[in-house]
Short mmCIF file of C-alpha atoms in Angstrom, two decimals:
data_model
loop_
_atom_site.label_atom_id
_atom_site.label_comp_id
_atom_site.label_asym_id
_atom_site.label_seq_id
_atom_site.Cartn_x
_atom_site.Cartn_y
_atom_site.Cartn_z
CA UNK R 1 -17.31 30.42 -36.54
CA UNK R 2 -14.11 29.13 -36.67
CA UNK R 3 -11.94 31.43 -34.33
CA UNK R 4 -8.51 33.49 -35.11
CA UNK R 5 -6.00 34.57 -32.12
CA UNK R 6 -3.62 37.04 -32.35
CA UNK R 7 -0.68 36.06 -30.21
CA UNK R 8 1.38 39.62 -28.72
CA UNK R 9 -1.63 41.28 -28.91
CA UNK R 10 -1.24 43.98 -26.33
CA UNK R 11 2.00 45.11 -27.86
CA UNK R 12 2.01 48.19 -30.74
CA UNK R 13 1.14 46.10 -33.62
CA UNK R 14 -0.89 43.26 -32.26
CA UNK R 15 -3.34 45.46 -30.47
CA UNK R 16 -4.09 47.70 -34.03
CA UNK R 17 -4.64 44.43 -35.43
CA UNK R 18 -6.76 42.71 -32.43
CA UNK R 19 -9.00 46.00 -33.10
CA UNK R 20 -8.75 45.60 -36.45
CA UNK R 21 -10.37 42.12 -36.47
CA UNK R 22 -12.69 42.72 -34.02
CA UNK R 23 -13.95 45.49 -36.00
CA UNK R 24 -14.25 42.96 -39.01
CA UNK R 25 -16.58 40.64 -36.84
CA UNK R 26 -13.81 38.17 -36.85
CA UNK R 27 -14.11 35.80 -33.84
CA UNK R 28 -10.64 36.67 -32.22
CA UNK R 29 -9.10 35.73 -29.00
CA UNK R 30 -6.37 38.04 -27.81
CA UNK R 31 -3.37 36.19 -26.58
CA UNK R 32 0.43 37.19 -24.79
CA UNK R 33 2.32 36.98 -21.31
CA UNK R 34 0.14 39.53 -19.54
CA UNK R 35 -3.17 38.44 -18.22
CA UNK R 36 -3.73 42.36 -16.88
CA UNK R 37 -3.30 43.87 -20.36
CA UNK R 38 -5.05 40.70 -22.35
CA UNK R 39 -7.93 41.55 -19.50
CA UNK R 40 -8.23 44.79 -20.02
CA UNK R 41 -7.76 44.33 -23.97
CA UNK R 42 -10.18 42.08 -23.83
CA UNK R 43 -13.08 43.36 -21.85
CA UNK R 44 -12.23 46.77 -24.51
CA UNK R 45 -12.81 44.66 -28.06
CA UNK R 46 -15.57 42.73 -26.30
CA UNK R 47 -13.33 39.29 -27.22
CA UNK R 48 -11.95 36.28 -25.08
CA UNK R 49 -8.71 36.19 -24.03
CA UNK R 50 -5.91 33.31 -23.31
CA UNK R 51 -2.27 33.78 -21.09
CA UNK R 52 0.11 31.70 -22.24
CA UNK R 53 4.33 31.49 -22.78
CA UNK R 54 4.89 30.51 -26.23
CA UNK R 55 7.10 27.42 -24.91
CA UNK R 56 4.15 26.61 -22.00
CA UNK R 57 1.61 25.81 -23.55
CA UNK R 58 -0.85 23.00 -23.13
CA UNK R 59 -3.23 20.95 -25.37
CA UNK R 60 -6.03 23.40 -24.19
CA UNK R 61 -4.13 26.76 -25.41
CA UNK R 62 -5.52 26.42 -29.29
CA UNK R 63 -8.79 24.71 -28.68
CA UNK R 64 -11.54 26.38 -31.03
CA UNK R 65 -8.33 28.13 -33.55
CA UNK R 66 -8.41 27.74 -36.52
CA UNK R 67 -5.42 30.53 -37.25
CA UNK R 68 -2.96 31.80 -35.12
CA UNK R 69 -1.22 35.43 -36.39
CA UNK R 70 1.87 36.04 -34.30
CA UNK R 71 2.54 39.14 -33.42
CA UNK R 72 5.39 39.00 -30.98
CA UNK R 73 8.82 39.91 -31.45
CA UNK R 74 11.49 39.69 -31.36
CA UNK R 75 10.37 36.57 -33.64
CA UNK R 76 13.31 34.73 -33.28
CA UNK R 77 11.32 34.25 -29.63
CA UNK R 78 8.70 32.93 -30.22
CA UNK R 79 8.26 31.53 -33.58
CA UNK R 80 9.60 28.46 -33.64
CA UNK R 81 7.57 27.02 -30.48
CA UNK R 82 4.30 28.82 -31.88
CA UNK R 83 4.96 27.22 -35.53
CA UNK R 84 5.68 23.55 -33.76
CA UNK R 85 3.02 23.97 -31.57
CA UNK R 86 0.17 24.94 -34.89
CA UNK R 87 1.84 21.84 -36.38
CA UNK R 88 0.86 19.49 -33.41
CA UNK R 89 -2.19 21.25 -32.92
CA UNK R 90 -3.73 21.70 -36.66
CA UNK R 91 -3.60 25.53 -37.18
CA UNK R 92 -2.49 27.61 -39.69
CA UNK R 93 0.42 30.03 -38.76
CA UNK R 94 0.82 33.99 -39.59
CA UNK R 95 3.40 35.91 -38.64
CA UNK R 96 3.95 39.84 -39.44
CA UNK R 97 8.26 39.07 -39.14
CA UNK R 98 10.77 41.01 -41.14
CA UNK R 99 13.75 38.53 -39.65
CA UNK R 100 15.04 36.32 -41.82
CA UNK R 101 15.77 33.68 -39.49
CA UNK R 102 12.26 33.19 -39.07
CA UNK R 103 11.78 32.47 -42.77
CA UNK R 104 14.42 30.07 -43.30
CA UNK R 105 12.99 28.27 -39.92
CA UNK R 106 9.47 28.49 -41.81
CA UNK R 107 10.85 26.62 -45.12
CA UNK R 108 12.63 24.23 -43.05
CA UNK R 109 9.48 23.26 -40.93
CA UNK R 110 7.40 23.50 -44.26
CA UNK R 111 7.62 19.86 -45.43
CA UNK R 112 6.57 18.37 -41.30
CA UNK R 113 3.51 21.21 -41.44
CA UNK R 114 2.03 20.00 -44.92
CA UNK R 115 2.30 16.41 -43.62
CA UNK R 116 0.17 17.78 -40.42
CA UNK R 117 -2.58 19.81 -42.63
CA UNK R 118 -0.96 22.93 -41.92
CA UNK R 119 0.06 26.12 -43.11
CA UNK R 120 2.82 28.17 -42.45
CA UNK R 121 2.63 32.12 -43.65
CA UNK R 122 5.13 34.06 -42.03
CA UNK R 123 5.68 37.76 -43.57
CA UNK R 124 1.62 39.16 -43.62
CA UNK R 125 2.60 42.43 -42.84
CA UNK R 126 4.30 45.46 -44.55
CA UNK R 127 7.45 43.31 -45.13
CA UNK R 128 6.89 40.96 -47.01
CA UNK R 129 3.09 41.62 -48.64
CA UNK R 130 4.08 45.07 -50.32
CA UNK R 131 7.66 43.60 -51.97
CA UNK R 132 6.62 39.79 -52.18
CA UNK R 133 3.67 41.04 -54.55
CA UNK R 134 5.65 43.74 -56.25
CA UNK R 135 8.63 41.39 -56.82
CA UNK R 136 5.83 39.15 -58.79
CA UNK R 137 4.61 42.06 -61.04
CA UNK R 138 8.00 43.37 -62.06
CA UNK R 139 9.63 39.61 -63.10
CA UNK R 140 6.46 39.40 -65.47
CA UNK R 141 7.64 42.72 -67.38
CA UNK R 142 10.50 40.62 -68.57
CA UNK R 143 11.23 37.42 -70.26
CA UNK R 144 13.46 34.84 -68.30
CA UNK R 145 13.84 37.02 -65.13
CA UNK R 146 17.18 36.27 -63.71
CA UNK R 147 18.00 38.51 -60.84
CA UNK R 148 16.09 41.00 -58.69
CA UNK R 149 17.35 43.64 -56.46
CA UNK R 150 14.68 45.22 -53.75
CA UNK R 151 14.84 48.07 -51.66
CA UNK R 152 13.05 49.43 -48.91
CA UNK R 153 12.49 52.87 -47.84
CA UNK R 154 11.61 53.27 -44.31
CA UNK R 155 10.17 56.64 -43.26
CA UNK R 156 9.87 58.18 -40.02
CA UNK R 157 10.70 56.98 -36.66
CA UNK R 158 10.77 53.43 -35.89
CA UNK R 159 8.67 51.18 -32.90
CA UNK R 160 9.90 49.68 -30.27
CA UNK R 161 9.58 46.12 -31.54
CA UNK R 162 10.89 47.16 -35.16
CA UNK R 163 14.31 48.10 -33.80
CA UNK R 164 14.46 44.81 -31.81
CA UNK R 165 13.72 43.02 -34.74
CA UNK R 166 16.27 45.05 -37.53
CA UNK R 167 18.87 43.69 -34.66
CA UNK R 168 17.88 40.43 -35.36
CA UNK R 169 18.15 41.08 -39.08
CA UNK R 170 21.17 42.65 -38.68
CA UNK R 171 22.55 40.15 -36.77
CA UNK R 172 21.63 37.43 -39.14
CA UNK R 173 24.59 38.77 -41.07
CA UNK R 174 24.57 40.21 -44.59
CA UNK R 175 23.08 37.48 -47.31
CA UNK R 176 22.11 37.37 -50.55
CA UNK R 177 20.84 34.67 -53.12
CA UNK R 178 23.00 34.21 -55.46
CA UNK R 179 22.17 31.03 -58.55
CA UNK R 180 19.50 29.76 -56.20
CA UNK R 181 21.88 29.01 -53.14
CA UNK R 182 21.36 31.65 -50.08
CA UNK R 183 25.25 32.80 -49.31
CA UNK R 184 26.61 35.38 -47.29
CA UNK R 185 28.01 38.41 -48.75
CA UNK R 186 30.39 40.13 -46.29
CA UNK R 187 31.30 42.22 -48.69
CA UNK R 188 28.11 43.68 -50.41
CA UNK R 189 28.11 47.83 -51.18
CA UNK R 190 25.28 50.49 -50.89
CA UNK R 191 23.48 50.70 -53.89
CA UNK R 192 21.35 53.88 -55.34
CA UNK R 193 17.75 53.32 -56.31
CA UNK R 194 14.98 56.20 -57.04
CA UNK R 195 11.85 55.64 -55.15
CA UNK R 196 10.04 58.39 -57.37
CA UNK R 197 11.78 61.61 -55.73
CA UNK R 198 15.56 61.21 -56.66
CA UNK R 199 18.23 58.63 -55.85
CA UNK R 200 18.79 57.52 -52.73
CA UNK R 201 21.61 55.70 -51.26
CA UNK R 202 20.47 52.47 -49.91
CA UNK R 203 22.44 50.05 -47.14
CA UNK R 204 22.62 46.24 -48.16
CA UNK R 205 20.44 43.91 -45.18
CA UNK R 206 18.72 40.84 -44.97
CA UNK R 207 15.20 40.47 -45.20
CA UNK R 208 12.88 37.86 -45.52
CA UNK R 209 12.10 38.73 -49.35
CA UNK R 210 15.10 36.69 -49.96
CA UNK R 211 13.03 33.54 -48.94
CA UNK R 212 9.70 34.69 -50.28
CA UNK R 213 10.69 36.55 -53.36
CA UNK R 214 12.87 33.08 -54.18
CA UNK R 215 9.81 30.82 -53.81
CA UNK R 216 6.95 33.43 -55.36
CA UNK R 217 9.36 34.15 -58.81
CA UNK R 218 11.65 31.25 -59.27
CA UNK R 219 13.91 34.35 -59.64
CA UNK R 220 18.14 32.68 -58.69
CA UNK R 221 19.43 35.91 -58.09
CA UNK R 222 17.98 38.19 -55.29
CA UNK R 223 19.99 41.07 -52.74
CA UNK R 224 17.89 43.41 -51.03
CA UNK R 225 18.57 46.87 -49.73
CA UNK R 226 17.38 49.61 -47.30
CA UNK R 227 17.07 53.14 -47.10
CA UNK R 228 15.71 54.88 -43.71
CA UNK R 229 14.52 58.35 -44.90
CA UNK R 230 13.82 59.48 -41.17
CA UNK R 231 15.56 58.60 -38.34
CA UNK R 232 18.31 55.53 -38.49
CA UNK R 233 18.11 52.33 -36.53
CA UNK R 234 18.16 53.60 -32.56
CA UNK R 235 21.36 52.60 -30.80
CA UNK R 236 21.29 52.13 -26.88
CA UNK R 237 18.44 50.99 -24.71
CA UNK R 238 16.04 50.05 -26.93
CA UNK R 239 13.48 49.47 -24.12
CA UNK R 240 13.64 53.19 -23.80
CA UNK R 241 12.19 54.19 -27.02
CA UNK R 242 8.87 54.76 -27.56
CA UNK R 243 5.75 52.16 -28.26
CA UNK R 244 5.61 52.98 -32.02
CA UNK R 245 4.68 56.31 -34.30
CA UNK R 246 1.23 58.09 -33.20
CA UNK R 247 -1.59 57.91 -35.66
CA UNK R 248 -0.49 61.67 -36.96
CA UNK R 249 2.99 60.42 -37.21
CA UNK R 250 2.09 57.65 -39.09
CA UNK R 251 -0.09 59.58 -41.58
CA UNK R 252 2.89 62.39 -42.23
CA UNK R 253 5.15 59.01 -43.69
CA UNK R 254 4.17 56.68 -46.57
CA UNK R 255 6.14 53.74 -47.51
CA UNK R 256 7.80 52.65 -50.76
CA UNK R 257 9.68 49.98 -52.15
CA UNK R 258 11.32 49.16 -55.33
CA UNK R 259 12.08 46.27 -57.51
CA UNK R 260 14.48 45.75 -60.22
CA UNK R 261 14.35 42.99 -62.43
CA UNK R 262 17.26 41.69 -65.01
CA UNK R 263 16.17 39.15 -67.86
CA UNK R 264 18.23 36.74 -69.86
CA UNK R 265 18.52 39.08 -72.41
CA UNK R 266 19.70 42.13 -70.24
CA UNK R 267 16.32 43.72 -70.31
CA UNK R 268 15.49 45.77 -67.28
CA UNK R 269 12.20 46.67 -65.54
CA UNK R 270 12.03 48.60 -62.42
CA UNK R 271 8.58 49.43 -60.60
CA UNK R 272 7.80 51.48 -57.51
CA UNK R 273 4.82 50.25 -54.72
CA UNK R 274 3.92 53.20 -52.55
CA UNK R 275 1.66 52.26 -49.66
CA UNK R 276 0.26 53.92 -46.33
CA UNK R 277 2.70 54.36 -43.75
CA UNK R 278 4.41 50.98 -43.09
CA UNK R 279 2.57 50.75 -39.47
CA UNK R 280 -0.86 51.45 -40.63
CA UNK R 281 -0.55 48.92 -43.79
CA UNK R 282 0.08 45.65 -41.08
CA UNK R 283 -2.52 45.52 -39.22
CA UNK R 284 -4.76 45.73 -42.34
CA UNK R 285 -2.81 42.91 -44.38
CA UNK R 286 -2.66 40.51 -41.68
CA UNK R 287 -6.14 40.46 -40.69
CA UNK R 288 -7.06 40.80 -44.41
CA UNK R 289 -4.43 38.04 -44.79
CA UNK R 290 -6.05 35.60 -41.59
CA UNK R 291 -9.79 36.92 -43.19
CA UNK R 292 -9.12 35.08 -46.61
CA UNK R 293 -7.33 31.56 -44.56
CA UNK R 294 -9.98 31.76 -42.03
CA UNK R 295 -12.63 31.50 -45.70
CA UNK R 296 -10.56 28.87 -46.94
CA UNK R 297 -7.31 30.44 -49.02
CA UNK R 298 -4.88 27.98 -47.73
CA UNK R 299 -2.58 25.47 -48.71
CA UNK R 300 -1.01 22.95 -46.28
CA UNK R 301 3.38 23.62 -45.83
CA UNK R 302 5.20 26.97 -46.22
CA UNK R 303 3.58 29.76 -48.15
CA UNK R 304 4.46 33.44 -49.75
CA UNK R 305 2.10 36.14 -49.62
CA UNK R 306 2.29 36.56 -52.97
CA UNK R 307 1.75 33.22 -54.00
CA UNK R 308 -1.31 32.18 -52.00
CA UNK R 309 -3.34 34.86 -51.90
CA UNK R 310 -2.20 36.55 -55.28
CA UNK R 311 -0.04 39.35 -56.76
CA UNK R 312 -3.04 42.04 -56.60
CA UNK R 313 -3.39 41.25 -52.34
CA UNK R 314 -0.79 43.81 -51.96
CA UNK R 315 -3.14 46.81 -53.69
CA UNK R 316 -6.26 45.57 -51.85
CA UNK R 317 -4.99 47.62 -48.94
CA UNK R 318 -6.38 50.87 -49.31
CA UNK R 319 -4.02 53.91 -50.46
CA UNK R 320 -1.94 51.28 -52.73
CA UNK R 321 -0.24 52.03 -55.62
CA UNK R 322 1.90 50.30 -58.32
CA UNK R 323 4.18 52.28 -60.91
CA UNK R 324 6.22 51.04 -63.74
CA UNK R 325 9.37 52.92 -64.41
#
């Protein structure tokens, strides 16, 4: 059976989705920078485990992979020397990033990874399945889609590694794509969207949808947008917060984005995705995600959810919903 590891997996996300797979049958190795915790994990899930720095490792470190879903952030830490190091060693990469910087690094490294066989599909997780797939089913509402504005809501409070990674984002500056060309746009305002229950004012930043969305729609013109409905992005010690939500948390806050499309002809369509709490929903797409690669739903270079693995992979997550406004 050809084998999947999940890289970070002792951290918040990576161990729901090391349980996750091992409660699919999936063939997983659990991999990070603590052999205690990866031992323990480990011995828990019934799974092997490997220790490894993600710029240490050797030609033993992927032996018997055939898909490696990185679930360590701050990305900006460890992608780049996990995606060159699936390019040298012929697996496909997943990521479950948010940080933009990670995409653009992705595309860049796309054309070297389809020379090599290999697949790179960053963004398997609640951003970018949920808005990559929704961004598809609104630009078909109208004809000659030419620009797309998405926003997020984000309820409840945020993990650990989330806040880490919104730094990133944040610090990545504010962008937008604007006639195919990404550009930085100091100067972008809040804008109000309705995710079903009133408008709500939403703060422009920089996700990765402005990669994916680009290459799953054709679509030139794309901002994005944010509202947190619960509590804003922590300031101070980050290392302080807590791991992530509880399960109870997490089932007291569902998730929502929306997407609105402009055609040539000025037509307008808006539509709302509503999803399981934001926390709960990645662990299920990724290893629903490295399930379908692992069968054989790849293709060689840099990849969108939406585009590989379809625009109806967002609603095979249980509790998902699609409404056209």
């Amino acid at each position: 059976m050809k084998k999947l590891m999940i890289y970070g997996a002792t951290g918040y996300m990576g161990r729901m989705a090391a349980e996750q797979a091992a409660a699919q049958g999936l063939d997983v190795i659990v991999a990070g920078r603590n052999q205690d915790r990866l031992r323990a994990l480990a011995a828990q899930l019934n799974v092997s485990y490997r220790e490894f720095m993600p710029d240490a490792l050797t030609p033993e470190t992927f032996e018997g992979v055939a898909v490696l879903l990185n679930c360590a952030g701050p990305f900006a830490q460890t992608a780049k020397a996990l995606m060159q190091a699936c390019i040298s060693a012929g697996v496909d990469y997943l990521d479950i990033t948010a940080e933009i910087k990670v995409y653009e690094l992705a595309e860049r490294l796309g054309t070297e990874a389809a020379e090599s066989g290999v697949m790179l599909l960053p963004g398997v997780g609640w951003d970018v399945v949920p808005t990559d797939c929704l961004a598809v089913h609104v630009a078909r509402r109208v004809q000659a889609p030419q620009s797309i504005k998405i926003a997020l809501q984000v309820a409840g409070s945020m993990s650990r590694g989330s806040a880490r990674s919104v730094s990133e984002i944040i610090g990545a500056g504010l962008l937008a794509r604007v006639d195919g060309a990404l550009v930085a746009t100091p100067a972008a305002h809040p804008r109000s969207f309705d995710f079903g229950d009133g408008v709500e004012v939403c703060a422009p930043l920089s996700f990765g949808d402005l990669i994916t969305s680009w290459h799953s729609t054709g679509i030139p013109n794309i901002s994005m947008f944010v509202h947190f409905s619960g509590e804003p992005v922590p300031e101070g010690d980050i290392s302080m917060l807590p791991e992530g939500p509880d399960a109870q948390q997490r089932e007291a806050h569902r998730a929502r984005a929306v997407a609105e499309v402009t055609g040539a002809d000025g037509t307008v369509a808006r539509s709302v995705i509503e999803t399981v709490n934001g926390y709960t929903y990645t662990p299920l797409a990724a290893v629903e995600a490295a399930l379908r690669v692992l069968a054989g739903k790849r293709r060689p270079g840099f990849e969108t959810p939406a585009k590989l693995l379809g625009v109806e992979f967002a609603k095979s997550i249980a509790g998902t919903t699609i409404t056209d406004l």
